[in-house]
PDB file of C-alpha atoms in Angstrom:
ATOM      1  CA  MET A   1      12.670  41.022 -28.535  1.00 51.00           C
ATOM      2  CA  ASN A   2      12.248  40.670 -24.727  1.00 64.00           C
ATOM      3  CA  THR A   3      15.263  39.162 -24.246  1.00 57.00           C
ATOM      4  CA  ALA A   4      17.470  41.828 -25.888  1.00 56.00           C
ATOM      5  CA  PHE A   5      15.436  44.751 -23.332  1.00 55.00           C
ATOM      6  CA  ILE A   6      16.328  42.214 -20.171  1.00 59.00           C
ATOM      7  CA  VAL A   7      19.482  42.380 -21.648  1.00 52.00           C
ATOM      8  CA  TYR A   8      20.076  46.147 -22.155  1.00 50.00           C
ATOM      9  CA  THR A   9      17.987  46.930 -18.390  1.00 56.00           C
ATOM     10  CA  GLN A  10      20.054  44.413 -16.564  1.00 55.00           C
ATOM     11  CA  ILE A  11      22.968  45.325 -17.562  1.00 53.00           C
ATOM     12  CA  GLY A  12      23.157  48.817 -16.563  1.00 56.00           C
ATOM     13  CA  GLU A  13      22.268  47.577 -12.979  1.00 59.00           C
ATOM     14  CA  LYS A  14      24.714  44.547 -13.156  1.00 60.00           C
ATOM     15  CA  PRO A  15      27.564  45.134 -16.020  1.00 59.00           C
ATOM     16  CA  ALA A  16      29.460  41.788 -14.663  1.00 61.00           C
ATOM     17  CA  GLY A  17      27.088  39.595 -13.641  1.00 62.00           C
ATOM     18  CA  ASP A  18      25.172  36.693 -15.495  1.00 67.00           C
ATOM     19  CA  PHE A  19      21.726  36.641 -15.571  1.00 66.00           C
ATOM     20  CA  ALA A  20      18.993  33.953 -17.808  1.00 66.00           C
ATOM     21  CA  ALA A  21      19.206  36.652 -21.022  1.00 67.00           C
ATOM     22  CA  LYS A  22      22.628  37.560 -20.779  1.00 70.00           C
ATOM     23  CA  VAL A  23      23.455  33.478 -20.775  1.00 71.00           C
ATOM     24  CA  ALA A  24      21.406  32.816 -23.840  1.00 69.00           C
ATOM     25  CA  THR A  25      22.482  35.895 -25.617  1.00 70.00           C
ATOM     26  CA  ASN A  26      25.855  35.168 -25.220  1.00 74.00           C
ATOM     27  CA  TYR A  27      25.511  31.392 -26.544  1.00 75.00           C
ATOM     28  CA  ARG A  28      27.712  30.346 -29.731  1.00 79.00           C
ATOM     29  CA  VAL A  29      27.611  26.826 -30.591  1.00 82.00           C
ATOM     30  CA  GLN A  30      28.635  25.518 -34.176  1.00 86.00           C
ATOM     31  CA  GLU A  31      26.253  23.531 -36.600  1.00 84.00           C
ATOM     32  CA  ASP A  32      26.463  20.484 -35.196  1.00 84.00           C
ATOM     33  CA  GLY A  33      24.056  22.038 -32.460  1.00 78.00           C
ATOM     34  CA  VAL A  34      26.911  20.738 -29.702  1.00 80.00           C
ATOM     35  CA  THR A  35      30.141  21.863 -30.096  1.00 87.00           C
ATOM     36  CA  PRO A  36      31.315  25.222 -28.430  1.00 86.00           C
ATOM     37  CA  CYS A  37      32.461  27.284 -31.068  1.00 86.00           C
ATOM     38  CA  THR A  38      36.308  28.204 -30.905  1.00 87.00           C
ATOM     39  CA  GLY A  39      36.813  31.407 -32.619  1.00 82.00           C
ATOM     40  CA  ILE A  40      39.234  29.114 -35.405  1.00 87.00           C
ATOM     41  CA  PRO A  41      38.551  30.861 -38.737  1.00 88.00           C
ATOM     42  CA  GLY A  42      36.009  29.025 -40.842  1.00 86.00           C
ATOM     43  CA  GLU A  43      33.966  26.797 -38.290  1.00 87.00           C
ATOM     44  CA  HIS A  44      30.433  28.018 -38.581  1.00 88.00           C
ATOM     45  CA  CYS A  45      29.001  29.466 -35.524  1.00 86.00           C
ATOM     46  CA  TYR A  46      25.146  30.010 -34.767  1.00 84.00           C
ATOM     47  CA  ALA A  47      25.086  33.140 -32.278  1.00 80.00           C
ATOM     48  CA  ASP A  48      21.229  34.034 -32.668  1.00 82.00           C
ATOM     49  CA  TRP A  49      20.072  32.475 -29.304  1.00 82.00           C
ATOM     50  CA  TYR A  50      17.387  33.866 -26.828  1.00 85.00           C
ATOM     51  CA  LEU A  51      15.509  33.345 -23.838  1.00 88.00           C
ATOM     52  CA  PRO A  52      12.297  32.031 -24.557  1.00 91.00           C
ATOM     53  CA  SER A  53       9.003  33.058 -23.817  1.00 92.00           C
ATOM     54  CA  LYS A  54       6.699  31.200 -21.623  1.00 92.00           C
ATOM     55  CA  ALA A  55       4.806  29.917 -24.600  1.00 93.00           C
ATOM     56  CA  GLU A  56       7.761  28.899 -26.366  1.00 92.00           C
ATOM     57  CA  LEU A  57       8.916  27.040 -23.434  1.00 89.00           C
ATOM     58  CA  TYR A  58       5.865  24.785 -22.550  1.00 89.00           C
ATOM     59  CA  GLU A  59       6.227  24.193 -27.031  1.00 90.00           C
ATOM     60  CA  LEU A  60       9.555  22.897 -26.500  1.00 86.00           C
ATOM     61  CA  PHE A  61       8.366  20.767 -23.193  1.00 84.00           C
ATOM     62  CA  GLN A  62       5.408  19.142 -25.810  1.00 85.00           C
ATOM     63  CA  LYS A  63       7.971  18.023 -28.009  1.00 86.00           C
ATOM     64  CA  GLN A  64      10.870  17.203 -25.664  1.00 81.00           C
ATOM     65  CA  ASN A  65      11.187  13.457 -27.095  1.00 82.00           C
ATOM     66  CA  VAL A  66      12.565  15.498 -30.661  1.00 87.00           C
ATOM     67  CA  VAL A  67      14.110  18.401 -29.101  1.00 82.00           C
ATOM     68  CA  GLY A  68      15.709  16.683 -26.011  1.00 79.00           C
ATOM     69  CA  GLY A  69      17.902  18.434 -23.088  1.00 78.00           C
ATOM     70  CA  PHE A  70      15.414  18.942 -20.582  1.00 79.00           C
ATOM     71  CA  TYR A  71      15.577  17.398 -17.093  1.00 78.00           C
ATOM     72  CA  GLU A  72      12.700  16.023 -15.240  1.00 78.00           C
ATOM     73  CA  LEU A  73      12.039  18.198 -11.368  1.00 81.00           C
ATOM     74  CA  THR A  74      13.682  21.477 -13.320  1.00 87.00           C
ATOM     75  CA  THR A  75      12.829  24.974 -13.492  1.00 91.00           C
ATOM     76  CA  TYR A  76      13.439  27.345 -16.469  1.00 92.00           C
ATOM     77  CA  TRP A  77      13.521  30.709 -17.013  1.00 90.00           C
ATOM     78  CA  SER A  78      11.265  32.350 -19.502  1.00 91.00           C
ATOM     79  CA  SER A  79      11.654  35.583 -20.771  1.00 89.00           C
ATOM     80  CA  THR A  80       8.090  36.749 -20.209  1.00 93.00           C
ATOM     81  CA  GLU A  81       7.787  38.981 -17.161  1.00 90.00           C
ATOM     82  CA  HIS A  82       5.453  38.924 -14.655  1.00 93.00           C
ATOM     83  CA  SER A  83       6.282  42.382 -12.700  1.00 92.00           C
ATOM     84  CA  THR A  84       9.082  44.471 -11.993  1.00 87.00           C
ATOM     85  CA  ASN A  85      10.862  42.314  -9.682  1.00 88.00           C
ATOM     86  CA  TYR A  86       9.166  38.673 -10.862  1.00 91.00           C
ATOM     87  CA  ALA A  87       9.460  36.982 -14.352  1.00 90.00           C
ATOM     88  CA  TRP A  88       7.808  33.290 -14.961  1.00 93.00           C
ATOM     89  CA  VAL A  89       9.361  29.900 -15.081  1.00 93.00           C
ATOM     90  CA  LYS A  90       8.488  26.724 -16.026  1.00 90.00           C
ATOM     91  CA  SER A  91       9.201  23.506 -14.088  1.00 87.00           C
ATOM     92  CA  PHE A  92       9.050  20.090 -16.346  1.00 80.00           C
ATOM     93  CA  ASP A  93       7.204  17.221 -13.884  1.00 76.00           C
ATOM     94  CA  PRO A  94       6.426  13.838 -14.923  1.00 70.00           C
ATOM     95  CA  VAL A  95       3.575  14.452 -12.442  1.00 72.00           C
ATOM     96  CA  PRO A  96       1.980  16.833 -12.375  1.00 71.00           C
ATOM     97  CA  GLY A  97       3.305  18.000 -15.835  1.00 72.00           C
ATOM     98  CA  VAL A  98       3.902  21.741 -16.867  1.00 78.00           C
ATOM     99  CA  VAL A  99       4.063  24.295 -13.562  1.00 84.00           C
ATOM    100  CA  GLU A 100       4.549  27.794 -14.284  1.00 88.00           C
ATOM    101  CA  ASN A 101       4.384  30.820 -11.405  1.00 91.00           C
ATOM    102  CA  PRO A 102       6.258  33.950 -11.032  1.00 94.00           C
ATOM    103  CA  GLN A 103       9.392  33.746  -9.114  1.00 92.00           C
ATOM    104  CA  LEU A 104      12.064  36.741  -7.967  1.00 90.00           C
ATOM    105  CA  LYS A 105      14.296  38.174 -10.918  1.00 85.00           C
ATOM    106  CA  ASN A 106      17.754  37.180  -8.747  1.00 84.00           C
ATOM    107  CA  SER A 107      16.245  33.649  -7.930  1.00 87.00           C
ATOM    108  CA  THR A 108      18.453  30.710  -9.975  1.00 87.00           C
ATOM    109  CA  PHE A 109      16.891  28.394 -12.511  1.00 88.00           C
ATOM    110  CA  ARG A 110      18.019  26.472 -15.646  1.00 87.00           C
ATOM    111  CA  VAL A 111      18.424  28.611 -19.020  1.00 85.00           C
ATOM    112  CA  ARG A 112      17.418  26.599 -22.503  1.00 86.00           C
ATOM    113  CA  ALA A 113      18.713  29.023 -25.152  1.00 83.00           C
ATOM    114  CA  ILE A 114      16.362  28.841 -28.600  1.00 84.00           C
ATOM    115  CA  ARG A 115      16.889  29.814 -31.478  1.00 84.00           C
ATOM    116  CA  ALA A 116      13.609  31.230 -33.841  1.00 77.00           C
ATOM    117  CA  PHE A 117      11.837  28.242 -34.587  1.00 60.00           C
TER     118      PHE A 117
END
């Protein structure tokens, strides 16, 4: 739900720009989980991706050996707002582990889109 609200409010501010929630919402991948959708008739694509909350992002990190796809020393956006101009991000580092803090919404970090789990 946060992702849809973020997209709705951000599109009003910068309709042509890319931002974390829009990237997650626009993500399309075939059922193998890797191959991008091409629009060819008959392919089965998943289009129900969203930007995870900070709690969901933490849970994914706890299961990163199963889920995969995380980069060490990298910060990821969550859909959890801190205030009007800030949202929560999480950094996944071997030491000290998961670090979360609020960052300006116009900052650049990675996006880890997810589906319901």
